[in-house]
Tab-separated table of C-alpha atoms and ligand atoms in Angstrom:
chain	number	residue	atom	x	y	z
A	1	MET	CA	20.023	8.816	7.006
A	2	SER	CA	23.659	8.155	8.188
A	3	ASN	CA	25.368	10.773	10.343
A	4	LYS	CA	27.959	11.448	7.708
A	5	ASP	CA	25.359	12.533	5.374
A	6	GLN	CA	24.008	15.119	7.681
A	7	ASP	CA	26.311	18.085	6.532
A	8	LYS	CA	25.737	17.533	2.812
A	9	PRO	CA	23.240	19.712	0.915
A	10	VAL	CA	19.878	17.790	0.693
A	11	ILE	CA	20.040	17.192	-2.964
A	12	PHE	CA	23.349	15.310	-2.670
A	13	ARG	CA	22.324	13.040	0.185
A	14	GLY	CA	21.423	9.440	-0.393
A	15	SER	CA	22.104	7.015	-3.120
A	16	VAL	CA	22.684	7.815	-6.745
A	17	ARG	CA	19.651	5.787	-7.794
A	18	ASN	CA	17.210	8.333	-6.034
A	19	ARG	CA	19.042	11.361	-7.459
A	20	ARG	CA	16.952	13.271	-9.841
A	21	LEU	CA	17.973	15.253	-12.747
A	22	PHE	CA	17.113	18.977	-12.670
A	23	LEU	CA	15.850	20.166	-15.787
A	24	LYS	CA	16.642	23.359	-17.635
A	25	ARG	CA	14.517	24.626	-20.455
A	26	SER	CA	17.488	24.473	-22.723
A	27	VAL	CA	17.873	20.805	-22.379
A	28	LEU	CA	14.460	20.083	-23.801
A	29	SER	CA	15.593	19.833	-27.293
A	30	ALA	CA	18.388	17.397	-26.226
A	31	MET	CA	15.661	15.355	-24.343
A	32	ALA	CA	13.441	15.187	-27.543
A	33	THR	CA	16.551	13.922	-29.471
A	34	ALA	CA	17.154	11.218	-26.887
A	35	LEU	CA	13.703	10.171	-26.956
A	36	GLY	CA	13.340	10.365	-30.741
A	37	THR	CA	10.080	12.240	-30.276
A	38	PRO	CA	8.990	15.617	-29.015
A	39	ILE	CA	7.623	16.289	-25.417
A	40	VAL	CA	4.432	17.561	-26.812
A	41	GLN	CA	3.228	19.560	-23.719
A	42	ALA	CA	6.777	20.790	-22.951
A	43	ALA	CA	5.464	24.291	-22.459
A	44	LYS	CA	3.481	23.081	-19.457
A	45	LEU	CA	6.347	21.305	-17.704
A	46	PRO	CA	6.516	22.502	-14.127
A	47	ALA	CA	9.961	24.221	-13.549
A	48	GLY	CA	12.299	21.518	-12.089
A	49	TYR	CA	10.056	18.570	-13.090
A	50	THR	CA	11.943	15.689	-14.703
A	51	PRO	CA	9.979	13.668	-17.164
A	52	LEU	CA	9.576	9.985	-16.243
A	53	ALA	CA	11.561	8.908	-19.079
A	54	PHE	CA	14.632	10.662	-17.613
A	55	THR	CA	14.364	9.533	-14.080
A	56	ILE	CA	17.187	7.145	-13.179
A	57	LYS	CA	15.074	4.536	-11.411
A	58	SER	CA	12.799	2.132	-13.431
A	59	ASN	CA	13.013	3.931	-16.676
A	60	PRO	CA	9.616	3.145	-18.164
A	61	MET	CA	10.869	3.241	-21.883
A	62	ASP	CA	13.150	0.272	-21.472
A	63	GLY	CA	10.479	-2.286	-21.273
A	64	LYS	CA	12.294	-4.281	-18.670
A	65	ASP	CA	9.646	-4.175	-15.847
A	66	ALA	CA	7.288	-7.051	-16.820
A	67	ALA	CA	7.531	-9.186	-13.628
A	68	MET	CA	7.062	-8.769	-9.854
A	69	ILE	CA	9.895	-6.735	-8.352
A	70	VAL	CA	11.887	-8.113	-5.528
A	71	ARG	CA	12.825	-5.366	-3.017
A	72	ASN	CA	14.415	-7.708	-0.377
A	73	ASP	CA	14.979	-11.445	-0.238
A	74	ARG	CA	15.461	-11.832	3.574
A	75	PRO	CA	12.942	-11.167	4.615
A	76	TRP	CA	11.038	-11.766	1.323
A	77	ASN	CA	9.402	-8.394	0.126
A	78	VAL	CA	8.155	-8.309	-3.363
A	79	GLU	CA	5.935	-5.605	-5.081
A	80	ALA	CA	3.890	-5.545	-8.339
A	81	PRO	CA	4.548	-3.123	-11.217
A	82	PRO	CA	1.303	-1.140	-11.540
A	83	HIS	CA	0.200	-2.909	-14.829
A	84	LEU	CA	0.092	-6.289	-13.100
A	85	LEU	CA	-2.712	-4.832	-10.767
A	86	ASP	CA	-5.019	-4.269	-13.669
A	87	GLU	CA	-7.503	-6.933	-12.475
A	88	GLU	CA	-10.595	-5.809	-10.742
A	89	VAL	CA	-9.788	-8.219	-7.744
A	90	THR	CA	-6.153	-8.798	-7.406
A	91	THR	CA	-5.085	-12.528	-7.702
A	92	PHE	CA	-2.057	-14.430	-6.662
A	93	PRO	CA	0.750	-14.062	-7.772
A	94	ASN	CA	0.269	-10.360	-8.605
A	95	ILE	CA	-0.094	-9.423	-5.029
A	96	PHE	CA	2.794	-7.707	-3.147
A	97	ILE	CA	4.333	-9.546	-0.296
A	98	ARG	CA	5.539	-7.810	2.846
A	99	ASN	CA	7.298	-9.820	5.482
A	100	ASN	CA	8.939	-8.515	8.609
A	101	GLY	CA	10.224	-12.076	9.515
A	102	ILE	CA	10.550	-15.663	8.021
A	103	ILE	CA	7.423	-17.260	6.556
A	104	PRO	CA	6.279	-20.210	8.698
A	105	ARG	CA	6.506	-23.659	6.797
A	106	ASN	CA	4.825	-26.934	7.453
A	107	ILE	CA	1.390	-25.495	8.520
A	108	ASP	CA	-1.383	-28.078	9.352
A	109	ALA	CA	-4.636	-26.192	9.077
A	110	ASN	CA	-6.346	-29.127	10.691
A	111	THR	CA	-4.557	-28.453	14.006
A	112	TRP	CA	-4.358	-24.689	13.737
A	113	THR	CA	-6.008	-22.815	16.534
A	114	LEU	CA	-6.988	-19.070	17.238
A	115	THR	CA	-6.890	-18.094	20.839
A	116	ILE	CA	-8.500	-14.878	21.947
A	117	GLY	CA	-7.109	-13.653	25.164
A	118	GLY	CA	-5.698	-10.554	26.748
A	119	GLU	CA	-6.585	-8.568	29.810
A	120	SER	CA	-9.944	-7.368	28.497
A	121	VAL	CA	-11.652	-10.698	27.911
A	122	GLU	CA	-13.627	-12.605	30.511
A	123	ALA	CA	-11.760	-15.774	29.925
A	124	GLU	CA	-9.423	-16.922	27.269
A	125	LYS	CA	-10.994	-19.059	24.485
A	126	THR	CA	-9.560	-21.195	21.750
A	127	TYR	CA	-11.032	-22.058	18.438
A	128	SER	CA	-10.168	-24.481	15.564
A	129	LEU	CA	-10.734	-23.461	11.896
A	130	ALA	CA	-13.703	-25.795	12.018
A	131	ASP	CA	-15.080	-24.158	15.135
A	132	LEU	CA	-14.770	-20.691	13.512
A	133	LYS	CA	-16.552	-22.014	10.195
A	134	GLN	CA	-19.271	-23.832	12.199
A	135	LYS	CA	-20.092	-21.477	14.957
A	136	PHE	CA	-20.237	-18.079	13.124
A	137	GLN	CA	-21.746	-16.777	9.926
A	138	SER	CA	-19.084	-16.240	7.287
A	139	HIS	CA	-18.840	-13.062	5.262
A	140	THR	CA	-17.196	-12.128	2.051
A	141	TYR	CA	-15.733	-8.612	1.203
A	142	GLN	CA	-13.262	-7.113	-1.252
A	143	LEU	CA	-10.737	-5.297	0.928
A	144	THR	CA	-7.887	-2.970	-0.028
A	145	LEU	CA	-4.707	-3.500	1.589
A	146	GLU	CA	-1.809	-0.947	1.119
A	147	CYS	CA	1.496	-1.133	3.034
A	148	GLY	CA	1.861	2.193	5.080
A	149	GLY	CA	5.355	2.511	3.330
A	150	ASN	CA	3.930	2.229	-0.266
A	151	GLY	CA	5.677	4.989	-2.483
A	152	ARG	CA	8.501	5.254	0.086
A	153	ALA	CA	10.967	5.370	-2.748
A	154	GLY	CA	9.497	8.730	-3.734
A	155	TYR	CA	10.845	10.549	-0.607
A	156	TYR	CA	13.867	12.692	-0.234
A	157	PRO	CA	16.023	12.377	1.605
A	158	PRO	CA	15.430	8.558	1.363
A	159	ALA	CA	13.748	6.736	4.265
A	160	SER	CA	15.137	3.458	5.279
A	161	GLY	CA	13.055	0.461	4.600
A	162	ASN	CA	11.765	-1.428	1.465
A	163	GLN	CA	12.070	1.150	-1.305
A	164	TRP	CA	8.512	0.514	-2.534
A	165	GLU	CA	7.366	2.473	-5.647
A	166	GLU	CA	3.697	1.992	-6.438
A	167	GLY	CA	2.835	-1.610	-6.068
A	168	ALA	CA	2.638	-2.440	-2.470
A	169	VAL	CA	-1.173	-2.462	-2.613
A	170	TYR	CA	-3.925	-4.942	-3.712
A	171	CYS	CA	-7.691	-5.573	-3.347
A	172	ALA	CA	-8.527	-9.205	-2.878
A	173	GLU	CA	-11.770	-10.843	-1.865
A	174	TRP	CA	-11.644	-12.251	1.694
A	175	THR	CA	-13.920	-14.771	3.315
A	176	GLY	CA	-14.127	-15.411	6.980
A	177	VAL	CA	-15.877	-14.490	10.245
A	178	ARG	CA	-16.260	-11.156	11.572
A	179	LEU	CA	-13.841	-10.554	14.531
A	180	ARG	CA	-16.689	-8.818	16.284
A	181	ASP	CA	-18.843	-11.947	16.369
A	182	VAL	CA	-15.913	-13.956	17.813
A	183	LEU	CA	-15.170	-11.285	20.426
A	184	GLN	CA	-18.744	-11.338	21.456
A	185	ASP	CA	-18.619	-15.041	21.889
A	186	VAL	CA	-15.665	-14.737	24.047
A	187	GLY	CA	-17.180	-11.997	26.197
A	188	LEU	CA	-15.390	-8.521	26.544
A	189	LYS	CA	-14.754	-6.460	29.675
A	190	ASP	CA	-15.845	-2.688	29.692
A	191	ASP	CA	-12.263	-1.587	29.476
A	192	ALA	CA	-11.450	-3.063	26.173
A	193	VAL	CA	-9.638	-0.458	23.998
A	194	TYR	CA	-7.582	-2.220	21.298
A	195	ILE	CA	-6.790	-5.632	19.884
A	196	GLY	CA	-3.341	-6.993	19.023
A	197	TYR	CA	-2.508	-9.979	16.744
A	198	TYR	CA	0.208	-12.606	17.075
A	199	GLY	CA	1.377	-14.573	13.952
A	200	LYS	CA	3.430	-17.659	13.485
A	201	ASP	CA	6.295	-16.244	11.594
A	202	LYS	CA	9.837	-16.506	12.750
A	203	HIS	CA	12.067	-13.670	13.908
A	204	LEU	CA	15.041	-12.983	11.509
A	205	SER	CA	17.425	-13.547	14.558
A	206	GLY	CA	16.256	-17.075	14.758
A	207	ASP	CA	15.184	-16.555	18.426
A	208	PRO	CA	11.895	-18.685	18.662
A	209	ASN	CA	10.737	-16.396	21.661
A	210	LYS	CA	11.026	-13.166	19.730
A	211	VAL	CA	7.851	-11.799	18.153
A	212	VAL	CA	8.296	-10.437	14.679
A	213	ILE	CA	5.362	-7.920	14.587
A	214	SER	CA	2.271	-7.666	16.661
A	215	ARG	CA	0.126	-4.713	15.742
A	216	GLY	CA	-3.548	-4.104	16.098
A	217	VAL	CA	-6.452	-1.726	15.900
A	218	PRO	CA	-8.755	0.155	18.286
A	219	MET	CA	-12.036	-1.616	19.312
A	220	GLU	CA	-14.034	0.484	16.937
A	221	LYS	CA	-12.130	-0.707	13.891
A	222	ALA	CA	-11.920	-4.244	15.217
A	223	GLN	CA	-15.764	-4.406	15.425
A	224	GLN	CA	-16.606	-3.135	11.995
A	225	ASP	CA	-18.722	-5.380	9.783
A	226	GLU	CA	-15.635	-5.654	7.321
A	227	THR	CA	-12.898	-6.715	9.742
A	228	LEU	CA	-12.436	-10.400	9.227
A	229	ILE	CA	-10.703	-13.231	10.536
A	230	ALA	CA	-10.278	-14.866	7.120
A	231	TRP	CA	-9.520	-18.438	5.946
A	232	ALA	CA	-9.914	-17.728	2.187
A	233	MET	CA	-8.674	-15.308	-0.305
A	234	ASN	CA	-10.406	-15.168	-3.806
A	235	GLY	CA	-12.533	-18.290	-2.867
A	236	GLU	CA	-9.491	-20.533	-2.170
A	237	ASP	CA	-7.092	-21.174	0.800
A	238	ILE	CA	-5.064	-18.083	1.531
A	239	PRO	CA	-1.720	-18.428	-0.187
A	240	LEU	CA	1.093	-19.207	2.283
A	241	GLU	CA	2.842	-15.954	1.602
A	242	HIS	CA	-0.289	-14.049	2.484
A	243	GLY	CA	-1.174	-15.777	5.849
A	244	TYR	CA	-2.291	-19.311	5.428
A	245	PRO	CA	-4.362	-20.761	6.997
A	246	LEU	CA	-5.834	-17.654	8.987
A	247	ARG	CA	-5.484	-14.066	8.743
A	248	LEU	CA	-6.668	-10.915	10.309
A	249	VAL	CA	-7.944	-8.472	7.673
A	250	CYS	CA	-8.619	-4.898	8.438
A	251	GLY	CA	-9.216	-3.106	5.145
A	252	GLY	CA	-8.344	0.600	4.544
A	253	TRP	CA	-5.713	0.743	7.193
A	254	PRO	CA	-2.002	0.234	6.816
A	255	ALA	CA	-1.716	-3.629	5.831
A	256	SER	CA	0.477	-4.046	8.801
A	257	ALA	CA	-2.641	-4.103	10.889
A	258	SER	CA	-3.764	-7.250	9.086
A	259	GLY	CA	-1.771	-10.004	10.839
A	260	LYS	CA	-0.829	-13.214	8.825
A	261	TRP	CA	-0.707	-16.728	10.084
A	262	VAL	CA	-2.734	-15.262	13.141
A	263	HIS	CA	-3.028	-17.652	15.961
A	264	ARG	CA	-3.596	-15.239	18.859
A	265	ILE	CA	-5.444	-12.028	19.344
A	266	ASP	CA	-5.391	-10.178	22.522
A	267	VAL	CA	-7.991	-7.720	23.815
A	268	ARG	CA	-6.110	-4.926	25.534
A	269	ASN	CA	-7.111	-2.457	28.136
A	270	GLN	CA	-4.479	0.014	26.492
A	271	VAL	CA	-3.327	0.770	23.233
A	272	HIS	CA	-1.511	-2.448	22.010
A	273	ASP	CA	2.113	-2.249	22.672
A	274	GLY	CA	3.508	-5.189	20.658
A	275	PRO	CA	6.660	-5.015	18.406
A	276	LYS	CA	6.116	-2.252	15.669
A	277	MET	CA	3.442	-0.514	17.360
A	278	GLY	CA	5.867	2.120	19.013
A	279	GLY	CA	8.979	4.265	18.094
A	280	ASN	CA	8.591	5.393	14.305
A	281	SER	CA	7.236	2.055	13.057
A	282	TYR	CA	3.958	2.747	11.228
A	283	ARG	CA	3.812	6.017	12.881
A	284	VAL	CA	4.176	9.483	11.505
A	285	PRO	CA	4.906	13.000	13.182
A	286	LYS	CA	1.743	14.816	14.402
A	287	TYR	CA	2.956	17.926	12.577
A	288	THR	CA	4.791	18.788	9.291
A	289	VAL	CA	8.538	18.322	9.574
A	290	ALA	CA	11.380	19.525	7.148
A	291	PRO	CA	12.933	16.767	5.176
A	292	GLY	CA	15.552	14.872	7.183
A	293	GLU	CA	14.471	16.497	10.568
A	294	GLU	CA	14.771	14.340	13.750
A	295	VAL	CA	11.345	13.949	15.479
A	296	PRO	CA	11.073	13.188	19.151
A	297	GLU	CA	9.294	9.881	19.788
A	298	GLU	CA	6.445	11.336	21.721
A	299	ASP	CA	5.491	13.544	18.798
A	300	PHE	CA	4.559	10.576	16.717
A	301	LYS	CA	0.998	9.078	16.057
A	302	ILE	CA	-0.183	5.678	14.875
A	303	ILE	CA	-1.262	5.793	11.295
A	304	GLU	CA	-4.974	4.701	11.036
A	305	SER	CA	-7.016	5.149	7.901
A	306	MET	CA	-4.942	5.355	4.678
A	307	PRO	CA	-5.106	8.611	2.488
A	308	VAL	CA	-6.889	8.963	-0.983
A	309	LYS	CA	-4.789	7.357	-3.791
A	310	SER	CA	-5.101	6.025	-7.377
A	311	LEU	CA	-3.050	3.806	-9.785
A	312	ILE	CA	-2.925	3.641	-13.458
A	313	THR	CA	-2.980	0.061	-14.256
A	314	TYR	CA	-3.560	0.331	-18.112
A	315	PRO	CA	-1.666	1.066	-20.289
A	316	LYS	CA	1.705	-0.030	-18.909
A	317	SER	CA	4.177	2.879	-18.455
A	318	GLY	CA	6.255	3.239	-21.646
A	319	ALA	CA	3.325	1.953	-23.899
A	320	MET	CA	3.488	3.130	-27.625
A	321	PHE	CA	0.371	3.510	-29.651
A	322	ASP	CA	-0.964	4.984	-32.879
A	323	LYS	CA	-2.331	8.332	-33.018
A	324	SER	CA	-5.407	7.260	-34.989
A	325	ARG	CA	-6.701	5.304	-31.900
A	326	LYS	CA	-8.248	6.671	-28.764
A	327	LEU	CA	-6.241	5.457	-25.788
A	328	THR	CA	-8.218	3.685	-23.008
A	329	VAL	CA	-6.744	4.470	-19.534
A	330	ARG	CA	-8.017	2.754	-16.510
A	331	GLY	CA	-7.087	1.985	-12.877
A	332	HIS	CA	-8.162	1.836	-9.284
A	333	ALA	CA	-8.821	4.450	-6.585
A	334	TRP	CA	-9.225	4.088	-2.949
A	335	ALA	CA	-9.279	6.343	0.129
A	336	GLY	CA	-8.959	4.187	3.346
A	337	GLU	CA	-12.145	4.436	5.363
A	338	ARG	CA	-13.470	7.018	2.949
A	339	SER	CA	-14.800	6.578	-0.653
A	340	VAL	CA	-13.586	8.025	-3.803
A	341	ASN	CA	-15.806	10.772	-5.319
A	342	LYS	CA	-13.684	11.699	-8.454
A	343	VAL	CA	-10.780	10.586	-10.603
A	344	GLU	CA	-9.200	12.930	-13.111
A	345	VAL	CA	-6.445	12.458	-15.537
A	346	SER	CA	-3.969	15.012	-17.097
A	347	THR	CA	-1.971	14.732	-20.266
A	348	ASP	CA	-0.180	18.231	-19.856
A	349	PHE	CA	1.657	17.840	-16.699
A	350	GLY	CA	-1.287	18.829	-14.521
A	351	ALA	CA	-2.181	21.915	-16.331
A	352	THR	CA	-5.758	20.703	-17.281
A	353	TRP	CA	-7.523	17.668	-16.026
A	354	GLN	CA	-10.391	15.565	-17.627
A	355	ASN	CA	-12.925	13.710	-15.455
A	356	CYS	CA	-13.044	9.862	-15.533
A	357	ALA	CA	-15.873	7.382	-15.326
A	358	LEU	CA	-15.672	6.023	-11.740
A	359	ARG	CA	-17.611	3.048	-10.344
A	360	LYS	CA	-18.855	2.644	-6.709
A	361	ALA	CA	-17.069	0.155	-4.578
A	362	THR	CA	-18.401	-3.322	-4.532
A	363	ASN	CA	-18.465	-2.789	-0.782
A	364	ARG	CA	-17.009	-0.417	1.756
A	365	LEU	CA	-13.254	-0.499	1.843
A	366	ALA	CA	-12.876	-2.015	-1.657
A	367	TRP	CA	-11.070	-0.126	-4.347
A	368	GLN	CA	-12.995	1.604	-7.089
A	369	ARG	CA	-12.431	1.032	-10.794
A	370	TRP	CA	-12.042	4.094	-13.068
A	371	SER	CA	-11.435	4.533	-16.809
A	372	THR	CA	-11.396	7.090	-19.496
A	373	GLU	CA	-10.480	7.541	-23.185
A	374	LEU	CA	-7.812	9.970	-24.231
A	375	GLU	CA	-7.090	11.584	-27.502
A	376	PHE	CA	-3.830	13.104	-28.399
A	377	PRO	CA	-3.385	16.123	-30.716
A	378	MET	CA	0.032	15.188	-32.103
A	379	THR	CA	2.620	12.409	-32.086
A	380	GLY	CA	5.384	12.597	-29.362
A	381	TYR	CA	5.978	11.889	-25.723
A	382	TYR	CA	3.354	12.528	-23.168
A	383	GLU	CA	2.775	11.628	-19.410
A	384	VAL	CA	-0.712	10.666	-18.087
A	385	TRP	CA	-1.177	11.583	-14.541
A	386	ALA	CA	-4.157	10.410	-12.426
A	387	LYS	CA	-5.670	12.186	-9.323
A	388	ALA	CA	-8.341	11.004	-7.027
A	389	THR	CA	-10.447	13.013	-4.646
A	390	ASP	CA	-12.134	11.521	-1.573
A	391	ASP	CA	-15.778	12.122	-0.301
A	392	GLN	CA	-14.372	14.867	2.077
A	393	GLY	CA	-12.855	16.721	-0.980
A	394	VAL	CA	-9.274	15.770	-0.172
A	395	ALA	CA	-7.307	15.208	-3.353
A	396	GLN	CA	-4.007	13.480	-3.929
A	397	PRO	CA	-0.923	15.789	-4.136
A	398	MET	CA	0.678	16.113	-7.446
A	399	VAL	CA	4.150	16.240	-5.775
A	400	ILE	CA	5.489	14.230	-2.836
A	401	PRO	CA	3.407	14.900	0.324
A	402	GLY	CA	4.954	15.765	3.745
A	403	TRP	CA	8.371	14.041	4.453
A	404	ASN	CA	8.414	11.790	7.549
A	405	PRO	CA	11.257	9.778	9.045
A	406	LYS	CA	10.080	6.380	7.710
A	407	GLY	CA	8.651	7.382	4.529
A	408	TYR	CA	5.088	6.575	5.067
A	409	LEU	CA	1.838	7.626	3.301
A	410	ASN	CA	3.266	8.755	-0.032
A	411	ASN	CA	-0.025	9.275	-2.082
A	412	ALA	CA	1.290	11.401	-4.829
A	413	CYS	CA	-0.390	11.130	-8.045
A	414	HIS	CA	0.666	8.149	-10.229
A	415	ARG	CA	2.273	9.062	-13.585
A	416	ILE	CA	2.887	7.072	-16.602
A	417	ALA	CA	4.784	7.767	-19.868
A	418	VAL	CA	3.342	6.945	-23.371
A	419	LYS	CA	4.533	7.566	-26.811
A	420	VAL	CA	2.191	8.500	-29.535
A	421	THR	CA	3.336	7.505	-32.963
B	1	MTE	N1	2.628	-12.066	10.981
B	1	MTE	C1	2.756	-11.175	10.141
B	1	MTE	N2	1.725	-10.302	9.557
B	1	MTE	C2	2.021	-9.295	8.822
B	1	MTE	C3	3.466	-8.927	8.453
B	1	MTE	C4	4.391	-9.741	9.004
B	1	MTE	O1	5.606	-9.446	8.787
B	1	MTE	N3	3.968	-10.747	9.795
B	1	MTE	N4	3.515	-7.899	7.724
B	1	MTE	C5	2.419	-6.831	7.666
B	1	MTE	C6	2.729	-5.708	6.788
B	1	MTE	S1	3.886	-4.654	7.162
B	1	MTE	C7	2.052	-5.746	5.549
B	1	MTE	S2	2.321	-4.583	4.542
B	1	MTE	C8	1.023	-6.749	5.155
B	1	MTE	C9	1.391	-7.313	3.717
B	1	MTE	O2	0.544	-8.263	3.409
B	1	MTE	P1	0.668	-9.202	2.201
B	1	MTE	O3	1.979	-9.922	2.325
B	1	MTE	O4	-0.414	-10.117	2.026
B	1	MTE	O5	0.819	-8.252	0.947
B	1	MTE	O6	1.042	-7.844	6.117
B	1	MTE	C10	1.216	-7.399	7.474
B	1	MTE	N5	1.064	-8.489	8.272
B	2	MO	MO1	3.568	-2.822	5.518
């Protein structure tokens, strides 16, 4: 937030795009007129809640949101509208792209190498792709990667950064070797606590010596079965945008821990301190803060496992359908290192909830498919809200969770609008 905004009342800060309408009961009939159909569960509308059809950003009723959404073109950042994430395993090009720098070009996989170094290895070791494929057993897992800032657009006052709505998440199938097996081959010292990756992308400044981003995970996460050094996504070469020819993949954690175009991994005797490990990058306050509050740097902690969340991927928000039909609703749910125990949907603004069928994950850290059928008592405007609960009983909040300076970890319920005719 800029300084000149500090003294304005909270609801007037920020851009017009993010300003919400605040609803009085008396405007409901005007809304129904505008929609051309009644808001059937209007009596259940929480006070101050603005139906999706009347929020200013991405009006679902205008049918204009069919393609991938570009959030920034330098660096290139693109997200998927939720209905493009309906596949069980997400495929290119329906995958969000998040870059902090410039995508490297002219990559030759035949000469690509991965060096494992750092102060906590016995001796540095370098592998070609062929070495990795021959020396170690390969493994394939579906792994959910969600940007720590997914949902940032929902925070108020707005947090700087890509204004992701719902679509900075995917679950693809990755093939590679376990980082654990490679680390074992290199030989670790007893004081190893963290790993840090280095990619071949270029810094926006053009300075070839400047590292764009170098993040990592603690040894425990680095040595999980599912933590891969991958060369294939969905059975093919990794698309260039997603890290060709080699990528670190740490499912269930902020996707920033999964280094693209990886050519070096350091084993550290301290928490890795590469660019975007400190300050307020991918870190949140250790305690609840008031919206807009300044937080001292020492009070931040690194984001690890991502919170429970779900998406409605069918139908598309804004769908119209005939009252004589039952409406199939489906999507995915995930919970970082945890699994999801329950997904429920509501068609009356959260007053009552209906249980959905929920599949087990194909493997740990993969998202889970859920579906249900809905019947609507009368024609009109409805919203479908979805809410997942993890295996520790933690559920998604219906409203925006705790504000934090960089707008991370918004796992509020996903909502779509539907019109029954
Ligand atoms: N080398 C490199 N790796 C990176 C990034 C980057 O900018 N450079 N961005 C990270 C972030 S913040 C995210 S959310 C994911 C995005 O992965 P995707 O582009 O495959 O969706 O990559 C991570 N790995
Ligand atoms: Mo990210």
